Amino acid sequence: MLLAGIYSYNAGMHRLTPLILFLVAAAPATNPAHTNRLANEKSPYLLQHAHNPVDWYPWGEEAFAKAKKENKPILLSIGYSTCHWCHVMERESFENEQIARLMNDWFVSIKVDREERPDVDRAYMFFVQATTGSGGWPMTVVLTPDLKPVFGGTYFPPEDRDGMRGFPTVLTKIHEAWEKDQGKLAEMAEGFTRALRAELAGEVKPTGPMRLPLLGKATAEYKLQFDEERGGFGRAPKFPRPAVFYFLLRYHQRTTDGDARRMTLATLAAMAKGGMHDQLGGGFHRYSTDGRWFLPHFEKMLYDQAQLAGVYLGAYQLTHEEFYASVARDILDYVLRDMTGADGQFYSAEDADSAADRDRPKEKAEGAFYVWTAREIEGLVGEKDAPLFDYAYGVLPDGNVVVDPRAEFKGKNVLSAAHSLEETAKQFNRPVAEVSAALDRAKGILLKARSLRPRPHLDDKTITAWNGLMISAFARAGPILREAKYTQAATRASEFIRTRLYDEKSKTLHRRFRDGQANVDGFSDDYAFYIQSLLDLYESTLDVKWLKLALELQTVLDSLFWDETGGYFASGASDQTLLLRIKEASDNAEPAASSVAVLNLLRLSQMTDDKSLREKADKTLAHFASRLSDHPSAMPQMLAAALFGMSKPMQIIIASNGDTPDRQAMLHEIYKEFLPNRIILAADGGEGQRFLGERVAVIKDVSAIGGRATAYVCENYVCKLPTTDLAELRKLLTRPK
């Protein structure tokens, strides 16, 4: 639901009364050359607006001081550079001279990149969702000069239409209300702020640790939501939400619940076959606009690639079916090709919109880079192979997009795996090998042709949190798929974060790097996600420097973000301009920092035999158990961490004289199977063993037998007989659940 009017506060957080509005006509955009303060920023999103006629300010003291000095309300606009409706609102309103004049005359206008400043975004999104029932981007919020919200919404058209109030109408009515009765607006803003803070500070009922029945209740909720016909949860639109599958695979492993496995594998298969999966270039689009994973919203986000690659890797470990490994490779290779910088860093996103014609670069459309006409395909692939390709990928002469309310895809085809290789061979009565070669040939031709089209905008900033998620996927993929290039990619990206986004002096992280500049203090998700990646990289490389850095950053995370009631605030306490200090209580497109941090604490506790880390994890699990008792499926990543905490983790110590081929073979043997409740430690006979030996007594005395890599499989630091034999190791790794 998009907000369609101005609302006034009425006796409580959730009750708002519309005020009568009137129309102010908007002139067409003229797009003259302008330069505002955003030209000095590094954010791609802010730079996209640097030449609007709007006198934009970045979030900061200069804008706040101006609002106070001139006694003007603040018009806060939040979005990100690959956001389709952000582009639409810019074209329609922010490039419009007359609308810009209203903004410049009546407001101090501030632009915020939600990906750089998730703290600002979360605070005001909480307000918008509470007062309108929904949220999204672009987000538009009016603030008093002391940064308290008085009105909020999302996208507004340039004039009144389709039952929505136009942006000029909204601006005019707010201005009139400000001029007429600032005191009333200030009182409303204060009331909103008090209500929001009270909501966040709501009492947490005391409870014990999470128990398996609570996790079973969450699984039952997913079963009720599951789409038996098409996979996924709920109806259109469908989002992947990888944290759900992360939990369900682990719940199946613990309980042998067949439904948890079935729902996960069915959805992963449906997603991979649908148009949401880029069948030519690899990777996944943001979400499916329909219920069958066919028509996507075409932007590609790094955090989706990272988490989905990890889930497909887990499915491969569980089933040993090559299909899941191939999808994981497809994602990882796409990221290496199109979303990796020269120094190994991972970029943030690719846009949904692109130009259909190089001669008209400003005329952009959703999905233009990805869709095809049947005639284009035949002209490129040839008359012999085109029918095979069309049948396999669902291409129709007049286009295959059935539901197209804005007529964006008339005559166009979105590629999906409509028929299998075997079905296609049978349809055309040709050998499977011949059809496979023809389809591979056609895909190569089309991918090359597509690469010559105008590419979607690439948001080339590096976000620490998202890089952490991607590093984890690459680190695990290396030993699972026996691909050294994936381990190398994880190592390079981690080195980038360590050298460009980590301050050696203060021992703190920055949030964003772009164009030679690291900026914005890291948030709790930056720390938690990067720590997770360091643990994954340590276990896949056995290089102790990554474990040391993880421990160091965990100390910083605790000092800056820990809440004594349990869990981690999203932002630190030092920023006095921040309206709200939020502790995320749901795992959505990205998991909550607390959810990831709990598992980090549990793993670190096992790796170092540090009981204080376990106590922090248990306190956090108990804190969120009270919240999850009412809505247990809200935090699947937290539930997965709870499963680890309920288990008796297997400790696997590999003793070797360096990174030898037999050590690599032993690592691959461990990574073959889906073993979520295990840790891996290295006894390298050097610095790593000394470091761990000071914390875990058993590691002091283990060694490689006969100079060969040797595995010690332990529980509670009590180890079985060591082995150098892979078959024997396989037996030791198999134990009752």
XYZ file of C-alpha atoms in Angstrom:
737
model
C 0.000 0.000 0.000
C 1.360 3.406 -0.985
C 0.474 6.370 1.180
C -1.968 8.599 -0.669
C -2.463 11.583 1.567
C -1.464 13.646 4.578
C -2.267 12.198 7.990
C -2.636 13.708 11.406
C -1.937 12.089 14.748
C -5.083 10.938 16.538
C -4.750 9.596 20.074
C -2.316 6.795 19.408
C 0.404 5.226 17.295
C -1.810 3.297 14.940
C -4.712 5.673 14.347
C -4.323 8.375 11.716
C -6.930 10.704 10.259
C -6.701 11.946 6.646
C -6.885 15.683 6.099
C -8.591 17.185 3.043
C -6.155 17.828 0.189
C -6.312 19.856 -2.982
C -4.593 19.550 -6.335
C -1.513 21.470 -7.413
C -0.607 20.775 -11.038
C 2.964 19.711 -11.793
C 4.817 20.888 -14.851
C 6.708 18.381 -16.989
C 10.338 17.769 -16.116
C 12.828 19.871 -18.048
C 16.049 18.316 -16.687
C 18.298 21.397 -16.939
C 21.909 21.207 -15.804
C 22.198 21.704 -12.050
C 24.711 20.755 -9.422
C 23.882 20.382 -5.731
C 25.816 19.268 -2.649
C 25.400 15.588 -3.478
C 28.069 15.988 -6.168
C 30.660 15.779 -3.369
C 29.409 12.396 -2.129
C 30.627 8.887 -3.005
C 27.313 7.042 -2.846
C 26.082 6.077 -6.342
C 22.525 6.806 -5.207
C 23.338 10.301 -4.010
C 25.373 10.974 -7.135
C 22.376 9.996 -9.276
C 20.624 13.042 -7.762
C 23.576 15.424 -7.841
C 22.211 17.305 -10.856
C 18.563 17.532 -9.868
C 17.180 21.064 -9.544
C 16.367 20.126 -5.939
C 18.804 21.707 -3.478
C 19.650 18.346 -1.891
C 21.771 17.980 1.224
C 23.379 14.788 2.481
C 22.404 13.646 5.977
C 24.447 15.767 8.365
C 24.854 18.840 10.519
C 24.838 21.343 7.657
C 21.286 20.383 6.718
C 20.111 20.147 10.337
C 21.521 23.597 11.139
C 19.866 25.134 8.086
C 16.468 23.698 9.052
C 16.773 25.140 12.553
C 18.069 28.510 11.414
C 15.387 28.984 8.749
C 12.684 27.198 10.786
C 11.814 24.843 7.936
C 10.670 21.234 8.012
C 13.008 18.623 6.583
C 11.978 16.611 3.526
C 13.838 13.319 3.917
C 14.009 11.061 0.852
C 15.547 7.588 1.273
C 16.307 5.048 -1.437
C 19.113 3.210 -3.175
C 20.743 3.318 -6.588
C 19.168 0.193 -8.116
C 15.624 0.964 -6.926
C 13.151 1.088 -9.832
C 10.558 3.342 -8.189
C 13.305 5.625 -6.919
C 14.248 6.200 -10.553
C 10.611 6.822 -11.453
C 10.128 9.418 -8.711
C 13.357 11.136 -9.673
C 12.291 11.437 -13.326
C 8.776 12.553 -12.469
C 9.365 14.848 -9.493
C 12.987 15.555 -8.576
C 13.896 16.578 -12.140
C 10.784 18.729 -12.390
C 11.629 22.439 -12.043
C 8.335 23.478 -10.478
C 8.245 20.639 -7.959
C 11.881 21.312 -7.109
C 11.000 24.967 -6.491
C 8.352 23.950 -3.957
C 10.878 21.738 -2.188
C 13.576 24.409 -2.208
C 11.296 27.184 -1.009
C 9.488 25.303 1.727
C 11.813 22.520 2.943
C 15.372 21.524 3.631
C 15.668 18.441 1.434
C 17.934 15.552 2.469
C 18.859 12.476 0.435
C 19.949 9.256 2.190
C 21.298 6.056 0.672
C 19.597 3.364 2.758
C 22.427 0.922 2.042
C 25.034 3.280 3.493
C 22.872 4.474 6.377
C 20.613 1.582 7.404
C 20.319 3.181 10.856
C 18.526 6.242 9.462
C 16.452 4.082 7.145
C 15.355 1.678 9.902
C 14.299 4.454 12.249
C 12.056 6.250 9.787
C 10.854 3.065 8.099
C 9.590 1.972 11.513
C 7.578 5.193 11.633
C 6.222 4.828 8.087
C 5.212 1.203 8.609
C 3.576 1.978 11.954
C 1.576 4.885 10.588
C 0.640 3.586 7.124
C 0.713 -0.195 7.493
C 3.424 -0.701 4.878
C 6.740 0.634 3.667
C 9.136 0.643 0.755
C 11.426 2.799 -1.331
C 11.621 5.559 -2.239
C 10.627 6.538 1.275
C 9.462 10.083 1.879
C 9.343 11.456 5.426
C 8.748 14.988 6.704
C 10.635 15.853 9.892
C 10.651 18.760 12.258
C 14.027 20.563 12.511
C 14.834 18.380 15.546
C 14.474 15.282 13.295
C 11.170 13.985 14.652
C 8.775 12.582 12.025
C 5.429 14.177 11.336
C 4.411 12.541 8.049
C 5.612 9.602 5.945
C 4.954 7.650 2.805
C 6.723 6.027 -0.103
C 6.313 6.835 -3.806
C 4.183 9.811 -4.838
C 3.245 10.564 -8.480
C 3.828 14.053 -9.924
C 0.084 14.779 -9.953
C -3.075 13.382 -8.398
C -3.917 10.154 -10.215
C -5.186 6.614 -9.711
C -6.520 7.510 -6.283
C -3.123 8.747 -5.099
C -2.294 12.285 -4.023
C 0.378 13.880 -6.152
C 3.671 15.020 -4.669
C 2.962 18.753 -5.200
C -0.353 18.341 -3.411
C 1.370 16.693 -0.478
C 4.102 19.334 -0.314
C 1.600 22.167 -0.455
C -0.625 20.790 2.276
C 2.328 20.151 4.596
C 3.615 23.683 3.961
C 0.210 25.167 4.759
C -0.015 23.144 7.964
C 3.508 24.242 8.940
C 2.734 27.891 8.326
C -0.613 27.722 10.099
C 0.203 25.721 13.241
C 3.782 24.609 13.819
C 2.997 23.918 17.451
C 0.413 21.299 16.564
C 2.793 19.587 14.121
C 5.574 19.625 16.711
C 3.168 18.090 19.238
C 2.220 15.393 16.711
C 5.886 14.662 15.988
C 6.645 14.397 19.686
C 3.686 12.035 20.149
C 4.814 9.845 17.275
C 8.350 9.686 18.655
C 7.196 8.793 22.172
C 4.958 6.055 20.793
C 7.735 4.615 18.618
C 10.184 4.555 21.508
C 7.594 2.945 23.779
C 6.952 0.287 21.159
C 10.667 -0.517 20.932
C 11.047 -0.568 24.713
C 8.097 -2.943 25.183
C 8.561 -5.407 28.008
C 10.279 -8.681 27.211
C 8.699 -11.490 29.210
C 11.266 -13.505 31.163
C 11.716 -16.952 29.669
C 14.123 -19.823 29.531
C 16.241 -20.928 26.586
C 14.740 -21.860 23.243
C 13.499 -25.446 23.097
C 12.851 -27.788 20.216
C 9.020 -27.436 20.468
C 9.331 -23.715 19.647
C 11.333 -24.614 16.545
C 8.707 -27.206 15.662
C 6.045 -24.522 15.965
C 7.989 -22.349 13.508
C 8.213 -25.247 11.057
C 4.459 -25.778 11.366
C 3.912 -22.105 10.454
C 6.019 -22.556 7.328
C 3.994 -25.645 6.404
C 0.775 -23.619 6.586
C 2.254 -20.927 4.328
C 3.854 -23.336 1.833
C 2.692 -23.291 -1.794
C 2.433 -27.010 -2.564
C 2.017 -26.412 -6.288
C 4.818 -23.946 -7.009
C 7.064 -23.898 -3.960
C 7.793 -20.944 -1.761
C 5.679 -19.419 0.962
C 2.521 -17.428 0.367
C 1.374 -16.103 -2.971
C 2.602 -13.324 -5.241
C 4.955 -11.567 -4.967
C 7.424 -14.226 -3.828
C 10.697 -13.411 -2.149
C 13.410 -16.044 -1.672
C 14.144 -15.285 2.031
C 17.134 -17.677 2.240
C 17.208 -17.690 6.054
C 14.066 -19.867 6.018
C 15.842 -22.603 4.056
C 18.953 -22.171 6.181
C 16.821 -23.111 9.188
C 14.674 -25.808 7.560
C 17.694 -27.788 6.335
C 19.129 -27.744 9.838
C 15.809 -28.650 11.410
C 15.557 -31.619 9.061
C 19.092 -32.679 9.920
C 18.265 -32.567 13.644
C 14.773 -34.118 13.572
C 14.536 -35.948 10.187
C 11.386 -33.874 9.539
C 10.610 -34.792 5.926
C 8.451 -31.735 5.282
C 11.293 -29.368 6.175
C 13.489 -31.072 3.576
C 10.726 -31.340 0.965
C 9.669 -27.692 1.197
C 13.248 -26.508 0.877
C 14.280 -28.686 -2.044
C 11.031 -28.104 -3.950
C 11.379 -24.338 -3.621
C 15.045 -24.307 -4.572
C 14.258 -26.351 -7.684
C 11.315 -24.121 -8.666
C 13.343 -20.951 -8.171
C 16.240 -22.276 -10.240
C 13.937 -23.202 -13.132
C 12.025 -19.923 -13.099
C 12.630 -16.565 -14.708
C 13.797 -15.170 -11.390
C 16.976 -17.145 -12.095
C 19.007 -15.572 -14.909
C 19.146 -18.591 -17.220
C 21.892 -17.128 -19.405
C 24.165 -15.112 -17.141
C 23.632 -16.716 -13.767
C 22.572 -15.311 -10.432
C 19.119 -14.478 -9.124
C 16.926 -11.425 -9.468
C 15.460 -9.792 -6.359
C 12.031 -11.456 -6.288
C 9.234 -12.873 -8.413
C 6.274 -10.605 -9.110
C 4.067 -13.649 -9.688
C 3.465 -16.845 -7.760
C 5.403 -19.171 -10.072
C 8.882 -17.629 -9.906
C 8.519 -16.593 -13.553
C 8.399 -12.794 -13.940
C 11.028 -11.158 -11.730
C 11.773 -7.703 -10.514
C 15.051 -7.678 -12.399
C 17.525 -6.064 -10.018
C 20.270 -8.289 -8.620
C 21.487 -7.799 -5.047
C 24.764 -9.115 -3.649
C 23.139 -10.272 -0.410
C 20.728 -12.494 -2.366
C 23.536 -14.105 -4.364
C 25.519 -14.759 -1.193
C 22.747 -16.347 0.833
C 21.236 -18.341 -2.027
C 24.629 -19.743 -3.010
C 25.029 -20.908 0.589
C 21.611 -22.572 0.629
C 22.185 -24.383 -2.674
C 25.548 -25.575 -1.352
C 23.782 -26.949 1.722
C 21.207 -28.718 -0.459
C 24.042 -30.273 -2.447
C 25.757 -31.515 0.723
C 22.469 -33.002 1.897
C 21.407 -34.685 -1.367
C 24.652 -35.065 -3.362
C 22.583 -34.111 -6.424
C 24.665 -32.252 -9.009
C 21.722 -29.982 -9.855
C 22.154 -28.001 -6.627
C 25.920 -27.753 -7.069
C 25.452 -26.447 -10.607
C 23.118 -23.681 -9.410
C 25.611 -22.707 -6.695
C 28.428 -22.552 -9.279
C 26.186 -20.515 -11.558
C 25.656 -17.906 -8.819
C 29.304 -17.786 -7.761
C 30.619 -17.522 -11.316
C 28.179 -14.695 -12.059
C 29.460 -12.794 -9.016
C 33.081 -13.341 -10.041
C 32.346 -12.163 -13.572
C 30.026 -9.205 -13.025
C 30.090 -8.119 -9.378
C 33.757 -8.352 -8.374
C 36.189 -5.433 -8.368
C 39.803 -5.396 -9.469
C 41.007 -5.801 -5.882
C 38.692 -8.696 -5.085
C 35.930 -6.680 -3.408
C 32.301 -7.468 -4.179
C 29.992 -4.790 -5.530
C 26.518 -4.162 -4.166
C 23.919 -4.535 -6.909
C 22.866 -4.357 -10.528
C 19.834 -2.312 -11.521
C 16.550 -3.650 -12.838
C 16.314 -0.886 -15.442
C 18.439 -0.448 -18.533
C 18.253 1.178 -21.956
C 16.756 -0.919 -24.734
C 18.688 1.070 -27.342
C 22.266 2.385 -27.164
C 21.190 5.453 -29.149
C 18.668 6.393 -26.442
C 20.552 5.737 -23.181
C 18.156 7.735 -21.000
C 15.083 5.776 -22.126
C 15.289 2.898 -19.680
C 12.893 0.061 -19.022
C 12.528 -2.707 -16.461
C 14.327 -5.883 -17.584
C 15.359 -4.532 -21.002
C 18.792 -6.159 -20.687
C 17.320 -9.613 -20.023
C 14.262 -10.123 -22.262
C 14.063 -11.321 -25.873
C 11.745 -11.454 -28.854
C 11.401 -14.799 -30.616
C 12.659 -13.169 -33.810
C 15.841 -11.955 -32.074
C 16.586 -15.459 -30.849
C 16.023 -17.035 -34.261
C 18.211 -14.428 -35.949
C 21.082 -15.106 -33.574
C 20.773 -18.852 -32.974
C 19.621 -19.935 -36.410
C 16.591 -21.795 -37.739
C 17.924 -25.219 -36.749
C 18.601 -24.602 -33.053
C 16.042 -21.873 -32.297
C 13.042 -24.249 -32.000
C 14.982 -26.379 -29.510
C 15.925 -23.344 -27.444
C 12.422 -21.875 -27.613
C 10.860 -25.099 -26.367
C 13.411 -25.603 -23.604
C 13.159 -22.003 -22.331
C 9.490 -21.277 -22.945
C 9.901 -18.731 -25.758
C 6.689 -17.868 -27.639
C 6.290 -15.978 -30.947
C 4.214 -13.173 -29.382
C 5.976 -13.144 -26.000
C 5.396 -15.226 -22.887
C 4.522 -12.607 -20.244
C 0.826 -13.179 -19.614
C 0.193 -10.735 -16.752
C 1.610 -7.381 -17.855
C -0.551 -4.566 -16.421
C 1.763 -1.769 -17.610
C 2.434 -3.353 -21.017
C 6.158 -3.349 -20.250
C 6.896 -6.717 -21.856
C 4.671 -6.778 -24.940
C 6.128 -9.250 -27.439
C 9.006 -10.068 -25.070
C 10.093 -13.357 -23.543
C 11.496 -14.019 -20.085
C 13.658 -17.143 -20.188
C 12.780 -19.979 -17.826
C 13.549 -23.690 -17.816
C 10.142 -24.612 -19.230
C 11.159 -28.124 -20.325
C 13.999 -30.377 -19.288
C 16.774 -31.539 -21.551
C 15.168 -34.980 -21.784
C 11.730 -33.529 -22.553
C 13.212 -31.345 -25.278
C 15.084 -34.256 -26.857
C 11.905 -36.355 -26.844
C 9.833 -33.523 -28.324
C 12.176 -33.184 -31.301
C 13.157 -36.864 -31.500
C 16.855 -36.051 -31.280
C 19.609 -37.549 -29.101
C 20.029 -36.006 -25.667
C 23.726 -35.287 -26.245
C 22.946 -33.505 -29.503
C 20.234 -31.382 -27.923
C 22.470 -30.561 -24.959
C 25.218 -29.336 -27.278
C 22.721 -27.265 -29.276
C 21.301 -25.615 -26.161
C 24.773 -24.852 -24.788
C 25.738 -23.372 -28.136
C 22.585 -21.223 -28.247
C 23.088 -19.996 -24.687
C 26.662 -18.988 -25.479
C 25.560 -17.052 -28.569
C 22.766 -15.258 -26.725
C 24.942 -14.434 -23.718
C 27.548 -12.883 -26.009
C 24.867 -10.902 -27.840
C 23.377 -9.761 -24.540
C 26.753 -8.517 -23.360
C 26.687 -5.990 -26.224
C 23.444 -4.441 -24.985
C 23.500 -1.390 -22.690
C 24.158 -2.888 -19.238
C 22.088 -2.089 -16.192
C 23.674 0.365 -13.780
C 26.178 -1.283 -11.431
C 26.273 -0.011 -7.863
C 29.986 -0.428 -7.315
C 30.224 0.448 -3.659
C 31.537 -2.163 -1.239
C 29.363 -2.820 1.821
C 31.167 -4.651 4.619
C 28.128 -6.658 5.775
C 27.212 -7.857 2.295
C 30.816 -8.716 1.494
C 30.833 -10.767 4.683
C 27.855 -12.787 3.438
C 29.510 -13.315 0.056
C 32.864 -14.273 1.573
C 31.100 -16.951 3.613
C 29.570 -18.462 0.476
C 32.867 -18.520 -1.410
C 34.768 -19.843 1.612
C 32.396 -22.803 1.962
C 32.196 -23.399 -1.793
C 35.939 -23.962 -2.129
C 36.165 -27.258 -0.211
C 32.590 -28.353 -1.008
C 33.053 -28.057 -4.784
C 36.835 -28.610 -4.759
C 37.350 -25.283 -6.546
C 40.419 -23.376 -5.388
C 39.265 -20.239 -7.234
C 36.360 -19.884 -4.806
C 38.618 -20.085 -1.760
C 40.922 -17.545 -3.400
C 37.964 -15.218 -4.054
C 36.955 -15.409 -0.393
C 40.513 -14.696 0.732
C 40.971 -11.712 -1.597
C 37.689 -10.132 -0.536
C 38.491 -10.640 3.131
C 41.881 -9.028 2.637
C 40.117 -6.098 0.998
C 37.887 -5.601 4.021
C 40.839 -6.008 6.384
C 43.031 -3.488 4.550
C 40.448 -0.942 3.310
C 37.522 -1.042 5.725
C 39.210 -1.976 9.000
C 40.966 0.636 11.120
C 44.040 -0.952 12.722
C 44.313 1.839 15.281
C 40.756 1.833 16.615
C 40.107 -1.833 15.741
C 36.777 -0.824 14.183
C 35.103 -1.391 10.830
C 33.754 1.050 8.290
C 30.504 0.376 6.483
C 31.250 1.456 2.921
C 34.171 1.781 0.516
C 33.999 3.459 -2.860
C 36.289 5.466 -5.107
C 39.233 5.224 -2.718
C 37.283 6.274 0.379
C 36.095 4.261 3.377
C 33.267 5.983 5.224
C 30.425 5.554 7.741
C 31.119 3.741 10.997
C 30.222 0.069 10.819
C 26.899 -1.184 12.176
C 26.280 -4.392 14.072
C 25.480 -6.314 10.883
C 28.831 -5.253 9.398
C 30.593 -6.772 12.383
C 28.395 -9.867 12.720
C 28.395 -10.801 9.021
C 32.119 -10.195 8.615
C 32.913 -12.193 11.777
C 30.838 -15.058 10.380
C 32.837 -14.917 7.147
C 36.110 -14.936 9.079
C 35.048 -18.118 10.875
C 34.024 -19.717 7.587
C 37.303 -18.653 5.985
C 39.302 -19.982 8.926
C 37.582 -23.366 8.694
C 38.179 -23.625 4.942
C 41.809 -22.393 4.935
C 42.890 -23.171 8.534
C 44.788 -19.865 8.559
C 44.690 -18.706 12.188
C 44.908 -14.997 11.323
C 41.229 -15.059 10.353
C 40.237 -16.599 13.683
C 42.282 -14.012 15.568
C 40.596 -11.173 13.700
C 37.173 -12.691 14.376
C 37.847 -12.753 18.109
C 39.112 -9.181 18.058
C 36.054 -7.908 16.189
C 33.700 -9.844 18.453
C 35.103 -7.852 21.372
C 34.405 -4.610 19.499
C 30.899 -5.739 18.550
C 30.172 -6.470 22.193
C 31.508 -3.119 23.355
C 29.594 -1.026 20.803
C 26.282 -2.804 20.275
C 25.573 -5.310 23.069
C 22.338 -4.869 25.015
C 22.497 -6.205 28.562
C 19.011 -7.685 28.163
C 20.381 -9.813 25.316
C 21.098 -9.246 21.632
C 22.657 -6.412 19.666
C 21.392 -2.992 18.688
C 21.687 -2.203 14.984
C 23.597 1.009 15.673
C 25.909 2.330 18.345
C 24.977 4.780 21.092
C 27.267 7.610 20.010
C 25.088 9.185 17.271
C 22.840 11.632 19.115
C 20.979 12.607 15.923
C 19.478 9.156 15.506
C 15.776 9.094 16.345
C 15.623 5.452 17.442
C 18.103 2.769 18.402
C 16.610 -0.404 17.012
C 17.306 -4.043 17.762
C 16.188 -6.068 14.742
C 13.734 -8.836 15.626
C 13.194 -10.466 12.228
C 15.276 -12.187 9.568
C 14.139 -10.815 6.234
C 16.077 -10.249 3.004
C 19.116 -10.026 5.254
C 19.288 -11.812 8.602
C 19.241 -9.764 11.803
C 22.639 -8.984 13.289
C 21.671 -10.707 16.551
C 20.744 -13.905 14.706
C 24.129 -14.148 13.009
C 25.975 -13.009 16.124
C 24.458 -15.793 18.261
C 25.844 -18.499 16.011
C 29.191 -16.678 15.868
C 29.300 -16.668 19.672
C 28.459 -20.356 19.854
C 31.112 -21.265 17.286
C 33.757 -19.073 18.900
C 32.936 -20.554 22.289
C 33.528 -24.027 20.896
C 36.710 -22.985 19.091
C 38.279 -21.341 22.118
C 36.523 -23.075 25.038
C 35.372 -19.644 26.237
C 32.267 -20.061 28.374
C 31.590 -16.302 28.563
C 30.842 -16.304 24.833
C 28.379 -19.136 25.332
C 26.691 -17.157 28.112
C 26.164 -14.179 25.785
C 24.670 -16.470 23.165
C 22.335 -18.102 25.683
C 21.225 -14.707 26.994
C 20.376 -13.587 23.475
C 18.494 -16.789 22.671
C 16.460 -16.414 25.879
C 15.737 -12.755 25.078
C 14.356 -13.529 21.632
C 12.567 -16.710 22.740
C 9.986 -14.543 24.485
C 9.347 -12.589 21.288
C 9.297 -15.697 19.118
C 6.749 -17.459 21.291
C 4.065 -15.403 19.498
C 5.581 -15.477 15.993
C 8.242 -18.198 15.900
C 8.810 -18.083 12.138
C 9.957 -14.433 12.269
C 13.612 -15.273 12.933
C 14.625 -18.478 11.116
C 18.325 -17.626 11.298
C 18.029 -17.280 15.077
C 16.279 -20.649 15.208
C 19.130 -22.212 13.237
C 21.568 -20.812 15.792
C 19.410 -22.282 18.567
C 19.719 -25.717 16.934
C 23.499 -25.416 17.111
C 23.219 -24.440 20.770
C 21.007 -27.459 21.517
C 23.491 -29.890 19.987
C 26.780 -31.281 21.203
C 28.968 -29.914 18.433
C 31.552 -32.145 16.861
C 35.064 -30.732 17.117
C 37.295 -31.812 14.255
C 40.992 -31.102 14.665
C 43.203 -31.486 11.596
C 46.891 -31.879 12.388
C 49.235 -31.347 9.452
C 52.548 -29.883 8.488
C 51.215 -27.028 6.414
C 48.646 -26.760 3.619
C 49.375 -30.113 1.999
C 47.315 -32.012 -0.610
C 46.310 -34.622 1.976
C 45.040 -31.854 4.281
C 42.964 -30.480 1.400
C 41.566 -33.950 0.726
C 40.654 -34.278 4.404
C 38.893 -30.901 4.359
C 36.938 -31.906 1.275
C 35.878 -35.124 2.992
C 34.537 -33.122 5.941
C 32.728 -30.654 3.663
C 31.131 -33.397 1.565
C 28.415 -33.987 4.112
C 25.836 -31.623 5.578
C 27.232 -31.257 9.107
C 25.923 -27.939 10.465
C 26.828 -28.766 14.077
C 30.578 -29.060 13.782
C 33.654 -26.875 14.009
C 37.056 -27.361 12.395
C 40.338 -26.483 14.118
C 43.907 -26.665 12.872
C 46.947 -28.029 14.649
C 49.645 -26.781 12.308
C 52.644 -27.330 14.551
C 53.234 -23.576 14.555
C 51.587 -20.285 15.443
C 48.022 -21.512 14.971
C 48.479 -24.484 17.266
C 50.185 -22.382 19.930
C 47.387 -19.808 19.810
C 44.627 -22.404 20.143
C 46.612 -24.542 22.584
C 46.522 -21.694 25.103
C 42.719 -21.949 25.058
C 41.927 -25.592 24.257
C 44.221 -27.951 26.131
C 43.694 -30.973 23.876
C 45.154 -29.137 20.875
C 48.549 -28.763 22.535
C 49.370 -32.454 22.209
C 47.928 -33.515 18.837
C 50.215 -33.968 15.859
C 50.342 -35.330 12.328
C 50.988 -39.092 12.428
C 53.880 -40.132 10.224
C 53.964 -36.695 8.665
C 50.497 -37.200 7.143
C 47.421 -35.040 7.717
C 45.590 -36.524 10.687
C 42.024 -36.001 11.883
C 40.950 -36.017 15.528
C 37.156 -36.141 15.894
C 36.076 -34.993 19.358
C 33.064 -34.146 21.490
C 33.454 -31.942 24.558
C 37.177 -31.996 23.703
C 37.341 -35.759 24.244
C 38.710 -37.275 21.050
C 38.369 -40.620 19.356
C 41.414 -42.386 17.955
C 43.103 -40.254 15.289
C 43.055 -41.303 11.656
C 44.905 -40.505 8.448
C 42.458 -42.567 6.376
C 39.618 -40.789 4.548
C 37.293 -43.785 4.691
C 37.779 -44.054 8.439
C 37.216 -40.310 8.803
C 33.939 -40.688 6.929
C 32.781 -43.250 9.482
C 33.778 -41.018 12.390
C 31.763 -38.135 10.941
C 28.623 -40.270 10.830
C 26.940 -40.382 14.212
C 23.408 -40.552 15.581
C 21.610 -37.191 15.545
